[in-house]
Amino acid sequence: MTLAIDVHDLVKRYGTRTVVDKFSLAVETGRICGFLGPNGSGKTTTLRMICGLLTPDGGGGTCLGHDLVRDREAIKRRTGYMTQRFGLYEDLTIRENLEFVGRVYGLDRLKERVDQSLERLGLTTRQGQLAGSLSGGWKQRLALAACVLHEPKLLLLDEPTAGVDPKARRAFWDEIHSYAADGITVLVSTHYMDEAERCHEIAYIAYGELMARGTAEEIIRQSGLFAFIATGPGADRLAAKLRDAPGVSAAAAFGTTLHVCGPDRTALEKAIAPYRGDPGIVWEESEPTLEDIFIHLMGRARDNAPGA
Amino acid sequence: MRWFQTRRGFLRRLGAMIVKEVLQLRRDRLTFAMMFGMPIVQLLLFGYAIDADPHHLPTAVISADQSQITRTVLSALNNTGYMRFTHHPSSEEEANALLQRGEVQFVVTIPSDFTRRLVRGERAQILIDADATDPMAAANPLAAAGPSIAQALARDFVGPLAGLRDKPDSVEVVVQRRYNPEGKSRLNIVPGLLAVILTMTMVMMTALAVTRERERGTMENLLAMPVRPVEVMIGKIMPYIVIGAVQVTVILLVSRVLFDVAIQGSVFLLATGTALFITVNLAIGFTISTLTQNQLQAMQASFFMMLPSILLSGFMFPFRGMPVWAQWIGEALPATHFMRVVRGVMLKGAGFDDISTELAALLAMLLIVSLVAVSRYKVTLD
């Protein structure tokens, strides 16, 4: 298997603040890798380093076999980067935007490609509309279409579905999967757990450091976390009481159920013991969810973070 | 009671708005600096730098007659304070060239028979050629010349010449207002306006064009694509060069048709100078955009560039009426040099040799500014 992304020990500093610290990541060709982590954890900075928008202060590696620092231009030509904020021109029409991108990449058969792209998007009839007049979901799909117009081998998507409704998100992810089926590698950052589960594999970053890596199942299996679910009237109200109890790393209410987890099974059981007697509430052990694990990792990373 | 309560609510909400506004204003350092810097700069410029009645204007003297009397005449002119004898050309051609290049404002010619005619009691003539492209700068010196000569000579006419004292108009000052014989100020203003309008639109347009990309977040997308800085720069500038060319054509046509300001010199030379000037301005605009964060700041910086271009370039006030420090600032502005090119070519029919220094200055500015622009514009977001 060849690696589409192979970077190691990437460091990025802004002044004295280290935003990304010794970050290493390898992604195989044709995989969809979900890039998760709390806000300000360095996801955008990492993506920008991978696509050549930022120069790393340390470390290096290759992207599609090209050196991250030396072959920036080659990487740009073969990579599609979708910015977090809508990066196309709101005062150009949908078609004009796509044509501009196509010309910058110097594509042949421009009209044909743009026509195909519009058709794939389902925007053929609206091609004369200004991009600024599109809804959030459509803007993101247009941005994605612009990203893949030059047939890149690697897609870097920075929170592409933030603020997009579930239906549009689903459509967006269907498109990502169809690109992956064509052999395109995708590295996509997101905050949505359901999206993380739609990825082939996940990389979790917190405070500039890679904290977990693997498929969703692997991460759950290797997490070393134990979880209990309480169901019944008033179970959700126990969250506030349990959250700071020793042995509990996270306690959260989901509707009427309560989710509690911790790294030490005995300590966790001890913490919930006082509430197990309530006859109306049913307790059962369960697998931790990805969210449980990420919140747990975030807490641990903060403890390790220098100066925190 | 109810009225009182709604009034209190009004004041509280108003107070909240005012506090918020002041906080935001305090964060925008550049705006803040502009608000206090601009009035001070304006005050200094108007108070110190600008003199609508310039003195010590460079003057060339051709004196074919050397006598005590001609010396008196020349020192009388010198004593008006308006003229400063800087050149002593040996021929009329040489003097004309000085006037054409704008190195002197006046040429004073004393004919060889001046003293002889005067002593004989005949009417003697002295010729003053004035560069009247700026009628304001020429008016007062010319008005002062005749009376001060007569006065000085009256003192000199002693002994055998005492009889001449009673002939007050024994010396006739013949004035030739060159390039603008009717002293129309619009002849001077229209070409100057060309420089001001171009500075105004070209600098601001490009400054905004690039900051807009950054403000709207499209710059990041652009940088992720394989487009080079020089391509972005030239691509952004090119459409505005065309717009600038159209502007110039319109201004020249309108001034021809409505104001009767014709181009005396070569249209090709004027076009070359204009193209150069437009490019310099666009490069400045581009540089501003790389130094500012948003469109508002870019706009303010453009204004900061424009103000001296109007006041210190010789557009509004005679360039030579300014103190030396203000003239140096003026020399650093492209508008000053372009103003000389346009006035030279349009009004004086100046050729390439006459304006080559100004063109060279513009070219040097273009090189320096472009270097700054390219070095400031980054391929990455670092």
XYZ file of C-alpha atoms in Angstrom:
690
model
C 0.000 0.000 0.000
C 1.323 3.447 -0.846
C 0.911 6.341 1.510
C -0.871 9.467 0.266
C 0.117 11.411 3.351
C 3.263 10.593 5.279
C 4.312 13.355 7.629
C 6.309 13.138 10.805
C 7.190 15.387 13.732
C 5.467 18.437 12.254
C 5.882 21.505 14.448
C 4.268 24.894 13.998
C 4.799 27.809 16.333
C 3.234 31.234 16.398
C 5.562 33.320 18.496
C 6.092 31.349 21.673
C 2.903 29.337 21.278
C 3.315 25.866 19.835
C 0.169 25.137 17.876
C 1.236 21.806 16.440
C 3.768 19.730 18.344
C 5.590 16.755 16.808
C 2.584 15.626 14.811
C 2.965 12.484 12.708
C 0.361 10.977 10.434
C 0.281 8.405 7.669
C -2.776 7.890 5.493
C -2.982 5.152 2.877
C -4.144 5.909 -0.632
C -7.884 5.758 -1.155
C -8.805 6.025 2.512
C -11.092 8.544 4.179
C -9.401 9.701 7.336
C -11.443 11.688 9.835
C -9.483 14.373 11.586
C -10.969 15.151 14.967
C -10.095 17.314 17.889
C -11.389 20.188 19.977
C -11.439 23.754 18.729
C -7.989 25.289 18.576
C -6.267 21.913 18.672
C -4.298 22.601 15.515
C -6.394 20.808 12.892
C -6.538 23.704 10.456
C -2.840 24.471 10.951
C -1.962 20.840 10.238
C -4.097 20.746 7.097
C -2.491 23.970 5.913
C 0.982 22.526 6.446
C 0.066 19.400 4.505
C -1.203 21.365 1.501
C 1.719 23.786 1.466
C -0.073 26.891 2.760
C 2.095 26.998 5.858
C 5.750 26.150 6.248
C 6.392 23.796 9.164
C 8.879 24.997 11.781
C 10.038 21.459 12.273
C 9.574 17.967 10.872
C 8.576 17.156 7.341
C 7.417 14.403 5.118
C 5.713 13.759 1.864
C 2.321 14.353 0.389
C 1.491 12.185 -2.653
C 5.210 11.432 -2.741
C 6.192 15.113 -2.970
C 8.282 16.786 -0.317
C 6.180 19.025 1.903
C 8.514 21.993 1.757
C 10.389 21.636 -1.517
C 7.636 20.475 -3.882
C 4.922 22.810 -2.712
C 3.819 23.618 -6.258
C 3.511 19.940 -7.228
C 1.438 19.274 -4.113
C -0.839 22.214 -4.875
C -1.481 20.905 -8.389
C -2.489 17.441 -7.197
C -4.336 18.347 -4.015
C -7.720 19.896 -3.424
C -8.014 21.982 -0.273
C -11.392 23.147 0.915
C -11.210 25.993 3.400
C -13.349 26.180 6.498
C -14.820 29.467 5.346
C -16.423 29.608 1.902
C -13.442 30.422 -0.285
C -15.087 31.018 -3.644
C -16.259 34.366 -4.943
C -19.737 35.299 -3.817
C -19.969 37.956 -6.502
C -19.281 35.485 -9.291
C -21.860 33.042 -10.605
C -21.577 29.325 -9.934
C -20.317 28.720 -13.439
C -17.851 31.629 -13.360
C -16.364 30.330 -10.114
C -15.808 26.877 -11.541
C -14.361 28.308 -14.749
C -11.964 30.505 -12.783
C -10.688 27.547 -10.767
C -10.346 25.493 -13.945
C -8.322 28.225 -15.636
C -5.994 28.637 -12.665
C -5.186 24.935 -12.887
C -4.840 25.288 -16.655
C -7.346 22.544 -17.401
C -8.106 21.439 -20.940
C -11.712 20.841 -22.097
C -12.752 23.477 -19.579
C -16.348 23.858 -20.760
C -16.888 20.103 -20.770
C -15.430 19.691 -17.288
C -17.482 22.538 -15.857
C -20.629 21.146 -17.495
C -19.940 17.719 -15.992
C -19.241 19.205 -12.609
C -22.459 21.229 -12.671
C -24.403 18.164 -13.684
C -22.882 16.073 -10.922
C -23.820 18.827 -8.483
C -27.284 19.160 -9.918
C -26.751 22.870 -10.401
C -26.931 22.984 -14.199
C -30.132 25.017 -14.199
C -28.823 27.426 -11.568
C -25.345 27.931 -13.032
C -26.009 31.622 -13.733
C -26.888 32.333 -10.115
C -24.418 34.197 -7.899
C -22.550 31.874 -5.543
C -23.358 34.246 -2.682
C -27.059 33.541 -3.076
C -26.666 29.800 -2.388
C -27.645 28.287 0.954
C -24.942 27.021 3.311
C -25.268 23.401 2.205
C -25.129 24.245 -1.486
C -22.134 26.532 -0.985
C -20.222 23.657 0.588
C -21.118 21.303 -2.245
C -20.037 23.923 -4.777
C -16.756 24.415 -2.919
C -16.185 20.665 -3.003
C -16.941 20.541 -6.720
C -14.398 23.342 -7.267
C -11.860 21.377 -5.203
C -12.111 18.262 -7.346
C -12.377 19.984 -10.716
C -8.685 19.418 -11.420
C -8.986 15.737 -10.463
C -6.742 15.807 -7.410
C -5.394 12.651 -5.815
C -5.835 14.013 -2.317
C -8.641 16.024 -0.750
C -8.085 18.066 2.391
C -11.395 19.244 3.782
C -11.502 21.607 6.740
C -14.787 21.198 8.608
C -16.716 21.054 5.363
C -20.104 20.452 6.944
C -20.046 22.940 9.810
C -23.452 24.564 10.050
C -24.973 22.399 7.333
C -28.314 20.616 7.808
C -28.393 16.797 8.188
C -29.768 16.111 4.730
C -27.147 18.253 3.009
C -24.475 16.693 5.219
C -25.536 13.250 4.140
C -25.420 14.272 0.486
C -21.990 15.761 1.069
C -20.679 12.561 2.634
C -22.108 10.433 -0.143
C -20.017 12.536 -2.505
C -16.900 12.086 -0.369
C -17.397 8.319 -0.480
C -17.844 8.326 -4.219
C -14.556 10.214 -4.615
C -12.823 7.737 -2.322
C -14.198 4.920 -4.473
C -12.410 6.587 -7.404
C -9.128 6.218 -5.481
C -8.923 9.709 -4.016
C -7.538 9.967 -0.497
C -9.508 12.209 1.838
C -8.440 13.863 5.066
C -11.466 15.579 6.552
C -11.732 17.465 9.811
C -15.030 17.435 11.640
C -16.696 17.809 15.010
C -19.583 15.467 14.251
C -19.377 11.959 15.712
C -21.687 10.471 13.106
C -19.299 11.789 10.459
C -16.326 10.326 12.301
C -18.062 6.982 12.063
C -18.454 7.367 8.324
C -14.669 7.610 7.943
C -12.485 4.593 7.258
C -10.207 5.680 10.046
C -9.808 8.439 12.582
C -6.983 10.623 13.841
C -7.670 12.494 17.047
C -5.591 15.558 17.838
C -5.701 17.667 21.007
C -3.455 20.604 21.868
C -1.325 19.974 18.823
C -0.627 16.312 19.637
C -1.955 13.139 18.036
C -3.880 11.344 20.812
C -5.571 8.416 19.066
C -5.380 6.763 15.690
C -7.188 3.867 13.979
C -10.632 2.777 12.890
C -13.575 3.677 15.095
C -13.672 0.098 16.440
C -9.948 0.076 17.152
C -10.129 3.336 19.005
C -13.041 2.126 21.101
C -11.309 -1.184 21.803
C -7.984 0.415 22.694
C -9.451 3.242 24.699
C -9.348 1.354 28.000
C -12.537 3.116 28.976
C -15.522 1.569 30.709
C -19.031 2.894 30.418
C -22.418 2.486 32.071
C -25.804 3.595 30.841
C -28.590 4.427 33.248
C -32.177 4.489 31.994
C -35.254 5.531 33.883
C -37.044 8.557 35.291
C -34.612 11.080 36.711
C -31.518 9.248 35.403
C -30.461 12.243 33.331
C -30.452 14.454 36.412
C -27.654 12.395 37.987
C -25.185 13.808 35.430
C -24.355 16.890 37.478
C -23.752 14.801 40.611
C -21.578 12.204 38.910
C -19.516 14.468 36.638
C -16.969 15.403 39.299
C -17.047 12.121 41.218
C -13.683 10.330 41.495
C -13.250 7.664 38.800
C -15.667 9.361 36.383
C -14.120 10.976 33.342
C -17.392 11.932 31.710
C -21.056 11.895 32.605
C -23.579 13.210 30.134
C -27.331 13.103 29.744
C -28.797 11.947 26.440
C -32.509 12.627 26.619
C -33.698 10.573 29.561
C -30.646 8.316 29.702
C -27.343 8.922 31.409
C -23.934 8.020 30.051
C -21.065 7.591 32.526
C -17.554 6.480 31.743
C -14.114 6.241 33.327
C -10.762 4.554 32.829
C -10.929 2.380 35.963
C -13.828 -0.073 36.155
C -13.734 -0.494 39.935
C -13.534 3.216 40.601
C -16.365 3.820 38.168
C -18.578 1.211 39.836
C -17.799 2.708 43.195
C -18.840 6.122 41.955
C -22.198 4.971 40.658
C -22.857 2.596 43.564
C -24.852 5.114 45.653
C -27.355 5.534 42.817
C -27.701 1.888 41.828
C -30.203 1.280 44.546
C -32.855 3.471 42.939
C -35.477 0.984 41.773
C -36.739 3.168 38.922
C -33.348 3.338 37.235
C -31.837 0.514 35.277
C -28.029 0.386 35.021
C -26.190 -1.604 32.406
C -22.609 -1.747 31.257
C -21.978 -0.700 27.671
C -19.220 0.085 25.178
C -17.908 3.617 25.394
C -18.870 5.813 22.449
C -16.366 7.781 20.360
C -17.597 10.923 22.030
C -16.878 9.482 25.475
C -13.390 8.651 24.386
C -12.690 12.017 22.812
C -13.903 13.923 25.832
C -11.765 11.681 28.019
C -8.729 12.230 25.770
C -9.282 15.952 25.776
C -9.193 16.002 29.584
C -6.029 13.927 29.609
C -4.345 16.074 26.972
C -5.087 19.193 28.950
C -3.424 17.657 31.988
C -0.334 16.948 29.917
C -0.296 20.279 28.133
C 2.639 22.406 29.323
C 1.573 25.372 31.356
C -2.065 24.244 31.500
C -43.515 57.249 36.229
C -43.833 55.078 33.159
C -42.290 57.799 31.031
C -39.415 58.002 33.455
C -38.832 54.269 33.250
C -38.802 54.125 29.472
C -36.472 57.099 29.457
C -34.118 55.297 31.790
C -34.221 52.229 29.562
C -33.395 54.399 26.573
C -30.356 55.875 28.301
C -29.132 52.499 29.498
C -29.331 50.942 26.045
C -27.770 54.035 24.489
C -24.962 53.816 27.034
C -24.387 50.171 26.152
C -24.095 51.052 22.470
C -21.680 53.903 23.132
C -19.423 51.784 25.354
C -19.319 49.019 22.749
C -18.518 51.470 19.973
C -15.677 53.079 21.927
C -14.215 49.671 22.789
C -14.214 48.661 19.130
C -12.728 51.954 18.041
C -9.935 51.605 20.562
C -9.008 48.227 19.096
C -8.655 49.622 15.572
C -5.323 51.331 16.035
C -4.951 52.503 12.474
C -8.312 54.262 12.411
C -7.477 55.841 15.718
C -4.102 57.051 14.496
C -5.705 58.397 11.342
C -8.287 60.377 13.251
C -5.661 62.251 15.167
C -2.826 62.096 12.650
C -4.762 63.464 9.701
C -5.794 66.799 11.213
C -2.272 67.388 12.502
C -0.724 66.611 9.148
C -3.242 68.856 7.444
C -2.600 71.687 9.852
C 1.149 71.439 9.354
C 0.794 71.305 5.599
C -1.524 74.270 5.354
C 0.244 76.242 8.028
C 3.859 75.775 7.100
C 4.251 74.162 3.749
C 1.845 75.984 1.574
C 2.539 79.431 0.261
C 0.316 80.653 -2.528
C 2.713 83.574 -3.115
C 6.042 81.862 -3.691
C 9.329 83.758 -3.433
C 12.903 83.106 -4.560
C 11.858 81.598 -7.870
C 14.784 80.403 -10.007
C 15.524 82.859 -12.752
C 17.945 82.893 -15.667
C 19.630 86.089 -16.719
C 20.965 86.965 -20.162
C 22.654 90.284 -19.913
C 24.206 91.546 -23.130
C 24.982 94.834 -21.449
C 27.215 95.137 -18.425
C 27.003 98.485 -16.725
C 26.340 100.062 -13.369
C 22.757 100.616 -14.488
C 22.095 96.996 -15.507
C 23.541 95.869 -12.207
C 21.079 98.176 -10.482
C 18.223 96.758 -12.555
C 19.151 93.175 -11.722
C 19.619 93.816 -8.045
C 16.252 95.587 -8.023
C 14.644 92.445 -9.401
C 16.542 90.370 -6.905
C 15.421 92.614 -4.080
C 11.750 92.022 -4.830
C 12.378 88.685 -3.161
C 10.521 86.917 -5.937
C 13.482 86.134 -8.129
C 16.706 84.325 -7.469
C 19.300 84.355 -10.240
C 20.341 80.767 -10.610
C 21.415 80.498 -14.242
C 23.407 82.650 -16.600
C 22.852 81.059 -19.983
C 24.979 82.299 -22.851
C 22.286 82.072 -25.502
C 18.586 82.478 -25.946
C 18.243 78.816 -26.954
C 19.858 77.716 -23.767
C 17.520 79.954 -21.776
C 14.497 78.583 -23.597
C 15.540 75.045 -22.826
C 15.792 75.914 -19.125
C 12.293 77.324 -19.219
C 10.990 74.309 -21.136
C 12.422 71.849 -18.635
C 10.983 73.936 -15.832
C 14.388 74.569 -14.274
C 13.716 78.273 -14.185
C 10.507 80.179 -13.780
C 11.727 83.381 -15.472
C 14.271 84.444 -18.036
C 15.369 88.065 -17.759
C 16.946 89.424 -20.903
C 18.710 92.783 -20.975
C 19.443 93.886 -24.547
C 22.916 95.192 -25.489
C 21.714 98.737 -26.092
C 19.917 99.022 -22.769
C 22.248 101.457 -21.009
C 22.918 103.445 -24.131
C 19.242 104.051 -24.830
C 18.545 104.885 -21.230
C 21.328 107.423 -21.007
C 20.216 109.000 -24.241
C 16.824 109.489 -22.691
C 15.195 106.970 -24.988
C 12.899 104.301 -23.838
C 14.886 101.196 -22.806
C 13.367 97.714 -22.773
C 13.958 94.737 -20.541
C 12.393 91.411 -21.422
C 11.006 88.938 -18.933
C 9.885 85.529 -20.194
C 7.770 83.797 -17.626
C 6.708 80.183 -17.370
C 3.024 80.962 -16.955
C 1.727 77.384 -16.821
C 0.970 78.218 -13.215
C -0.411 81.764 -13.499
C -0.563 82.051 -9.731
C 3.192 81.631 -9.331
C 3.998 84.125 -12.087
C 1.556 86.915 -11.325
C 3.093 88.695 -8.331
C 6.757 88.633 -9.436
C 5.773 90.106 -12.793
C 3.680 92.804 -11.162
C 6.496 93.764 -8.802
C 9.247 93.929 -11.445
C 8.427 97.276 -13.138
C 7.927 99.477 -10.038
C 10.969 98.162 -8.203
C 13.234 98.783 -11.206
C 11.951 102.329 -11.543
C 12.465 102.960 -7.866
C 16.022 101.664 -7.813
C 17.003 103.573 -10.912
C 15.631 106.791 -9.464
C 18.128 106.456 -6.663
C 20.938 105.860 -9.161
C 20.145 108.761 -11.383
C 22.426 111.331 -9.834
C 24.829 113.874 -11.296
C 24.625 114.067 -15.095
C 21.801 111.532 -15.141
C 19.628 113.405 -12.673
C 17.473 114.673 -15.500
C 16.220 111.128 -16.153
C 14.525 111.039 -12.804
C 11.583 112.941 -14.095
C 10.847 110.342 -16.743
C 9.123 107.658 -14.777
C 8.576 105.224 -17.642
C 12.075 105.312 -19.026
C 12.346 101.539 -18.592
C 9.728 99.328 -20.138
C 9.377 95.782 -18.830
C 8.159 93.589 -21.661
C 6.540 90.485 -20.289
C 5.951 87.283 -22.229
C 3.714 84.815 -20.511
C 4.858 81.650 -22.109
C 2.718 78.525 -22.570
C -0.319 80.242 -21.140
C -0.440 83.762 -22.572
C -3.927 84.463 -21.266
C -3.055 83.361 -17.754
C -5.905 80.861 -17.587
C -5.654 78.805 -14.452
C -7.620 75.928 -15.961
C -4.714 75.316 -18.323
C -2.698 74.515 -15.245
C -5.408 72.688 -13.332
C -6.696 70.293 -15.967
C -3.383 68.477 -16.514
C -2.840 68.446 -12.772
C -6.246 66.957 -12.267
C -5.161 64.039 -14.412
C -2.498 63.188 -11.858
C -4.852 63.607 -8.902
C -7.716 61.575 -10.354
C -5.396 58.766 -11.351
C -3.762 58.687 -7.923
C -7.144 58.656 -6.258
C -8.715 55.838 -8.244
C -5.743 53.655 -9.085
C -4.226 53.436 -5.604
C -7.531 52.855 -3.870
C -8.908 50.376 -6.407
C -5.966 48.002 -6.166
C -5.590 48.414 -2.425
C -9.208 47.365 -2.018
C -9.081 44.617 -4.616
C -6.508 42.614 -2.680
C -7.679 43.317 0.864
C -11.149 42.246 -0.244
C -9.751 38.791 -1.021
C -8.302 38.555 2.442
C -11.334 39.958 4.229
C -13.752 37.637 2.464
C -11.569 34.600 3.035
C -11.003 33.881 -0.639
C -7.263 34.518 -0.325
C -6.690 31.228 1.486
C -8.443 29.386 -1.302
C -6.438 31.269 -3.908
C -3.137 30.483 -2.190
C -3.996 26.790 -2.084
C -4.165 26.796 -5.861
C -1.082 26.808 -8.099
C -1.072 30.517 -8.856
C 2.111 32.538 -8.324
C 2.327 35.867 -6.473
C 3.510 37.704 -9.545
C 0.548 36.295 -11.476
C -1.878 37.407 -8.791
C -0.284 40.843 -8.714
C -0.205 41.458 -12.462
C -3.613 39.859 -12.915
C -5.125 42.112 -10.306
C -3.445 45.215 -11.730
C -4.070 44.704 -15.452
C -7.809 45.467 -15.550
C -7.182 48.685 -13.674
C -4.522 49.767 -16.157
C -7.215 49.583 -18.828
C -9.638 51.482 -16.589
C -6.944 54.104 -15.977
C -6.324 54.445 -19.712
C -10.034 54.985 -20.325
C -10.133 57.567 -17.529
C -7.234 59.483 -19.049
C -8.804 59.446 -22.498
C -12.081 60.751 -21.121
C -10.380 63.517 -19.102
C -8.303 64.625 -22.085
C -11.273 64.610 -24.452
C -13.447 66.556 -22.049
C -10.732 69.122 -21.361
C -10.189 69.493 -25.113
C -13.851 69.938 -25.941
C -15.088 71.893 -22.932
C -12.023 73.717 -21.658
C -10.043 74.025 -24.855
C -6.906 72.536 -23.317
C -4.971 71.029 -26.211
C -1.929 68.779 -26.140
C 1.033 70.773 -27.411
C 3.560 67.966 -27.345
C 3.616 64.361 -28.472
C 0.565 62.270 -27.590
C 2.730 59.177 -27.610
C 5.079 60.668 -25.027
C 2.129 61.662 -22.858
C 0.700 58.148 -23.147
C 4.024 56.601 -22.156
C 4.311 58.822 -19.107
C 0.716 58.123 -18.158
C 1.109 54.359 -18.474
C 4.174 54.528 -16.253
C 2.375 56.658 -13.683
C -0.678 54.380 -13.633
C 1.550 51.364 -13.078
C 3.386 53.053 -10.203
C 0.091 53.886 -8.533
C -1.216 50.365 -8.932
C 1.961 48.970 -7.441
C 1.538 51.353 -4.499
C -2.057 50.229 -4.084
C -0.950 46.618 -4.140
C 1.711 47.320 -1.528
C -0.844 49.044 0.700
C -3.030 45.971 0.441
C -0.213 43.742 1.634
C 0.358 45.991 4.654
C -3.245 46.444 5.779
C -5.642 43.961 7.291
C -9.011 45.013 5.951
C -10.730 47.201 3.418
C -11.281 50.070 5.821
C -7.600 50.291 6.662
C -6.677 50.044 2.998
C -9.034 52.911 2.270
C -7.507 55.041 5.004
C -3.980 54.314 3.867
C -4.943 55.312 0.334
C -6.257 58.613 1.648
C -3.021 59.116 3.483
C -1.228 58.745 0.168
C -3.662 61.005 -1.633
C -3.545 63.997 0.666
C 0.111 64.911 0.035
C -0.363 64.045 -3.639
C -2.900 66.842 -3.860
C -1.223 69.351 -1.556
C 2.502 68.835 -2.043
C 2.747 67.859 -5.681
C 2.313 71.339 -7.080
C -1.295 70.690 -8.012
C -3.023 73.056 -5.617
C -0.160 75.367 -4.746
C 3.046 76.366 -6.541
C 5.678 73.732 -5.841
C 8.400 76.347 -5.413
C 6.349 78.132 -2.783
C 6.942 75.302 -0.348
C 9.805 75.084 2.139
C 12.598 72.724 1.239
C 11.444 69.886 3.497
C 8.011 69.929 1.903
C 9.587 69.969 -1.536
C 11.538 66.853 -0.636
C 8.357 65.080 0.381
C 6.841 66.294 -2.867
C 9.790 64.895 -4.837
C 9.116 61.482 -3.318
C 5.559 61.453 -4.665
C 4.882 60.016 -8.096
C 2.138 62.600 -8.624
C 4.695 65.436 -8.499
C 6.767 63.966 -11.304
C 3.767 63.019 -13.373
C 2.357 66.517 -12.938
C 5.565 67.893 -14.463
C 5.375 65.395 -17.307
C 1.770 66.266 -18.123
C 2.187 70.005 -17.817
C 5.414 69.830 -19.778
C 4.019 67.793 -22.644
C 0.536 69.268 -22.728
C 1.294 72.944 -22.199
C 4.932 73.447 -23.130
C 5.238 70.851 -25.848
C 8.140 69.304 -23.983
C 10.044 66.508 -25.676
C 11.558 63.343 -24.258
C 14.803 65.061 -23.235
C 12.916 67.703 -21.264
C 11.024 65.204 -19.126
C 13.477 62.298 -19.020
C 14.442 63.043 -15.401
C 10.798 62.856 -14.329
C 10.278 59.617 -16.217
C 13.409 58.176 -14.639
C 12.114 59.154 -11.199
C 8.797 57.397 -11.886
C 10.607 54.306 -13.134
C 12.778 54.199 -10.020
C 9.677 54.478 -7.824
C 8.016 51.655 -9.750
C 11.012 49.397 -9.175
C 11.253 50.137 -5.470
C 7.529 49.788 -4.824
C 7.263 46.574 -6.853
C 10.129 45.052 -4.904
C 8.368 45.862 -1.648
C 5.077 44.498 -2.969
C 6.502 41.201 -4.207
C 8.515 40.659 -1.046
C 5.504 41.410 1.149
C 3.090 39.192 -0.752
C 3.491 35.628 0.388
C 2.685 32.341 -1.254
C 1.927 30.897 2.157
C -0.168 32.120 5.029
C 2.852 32.284 7.379
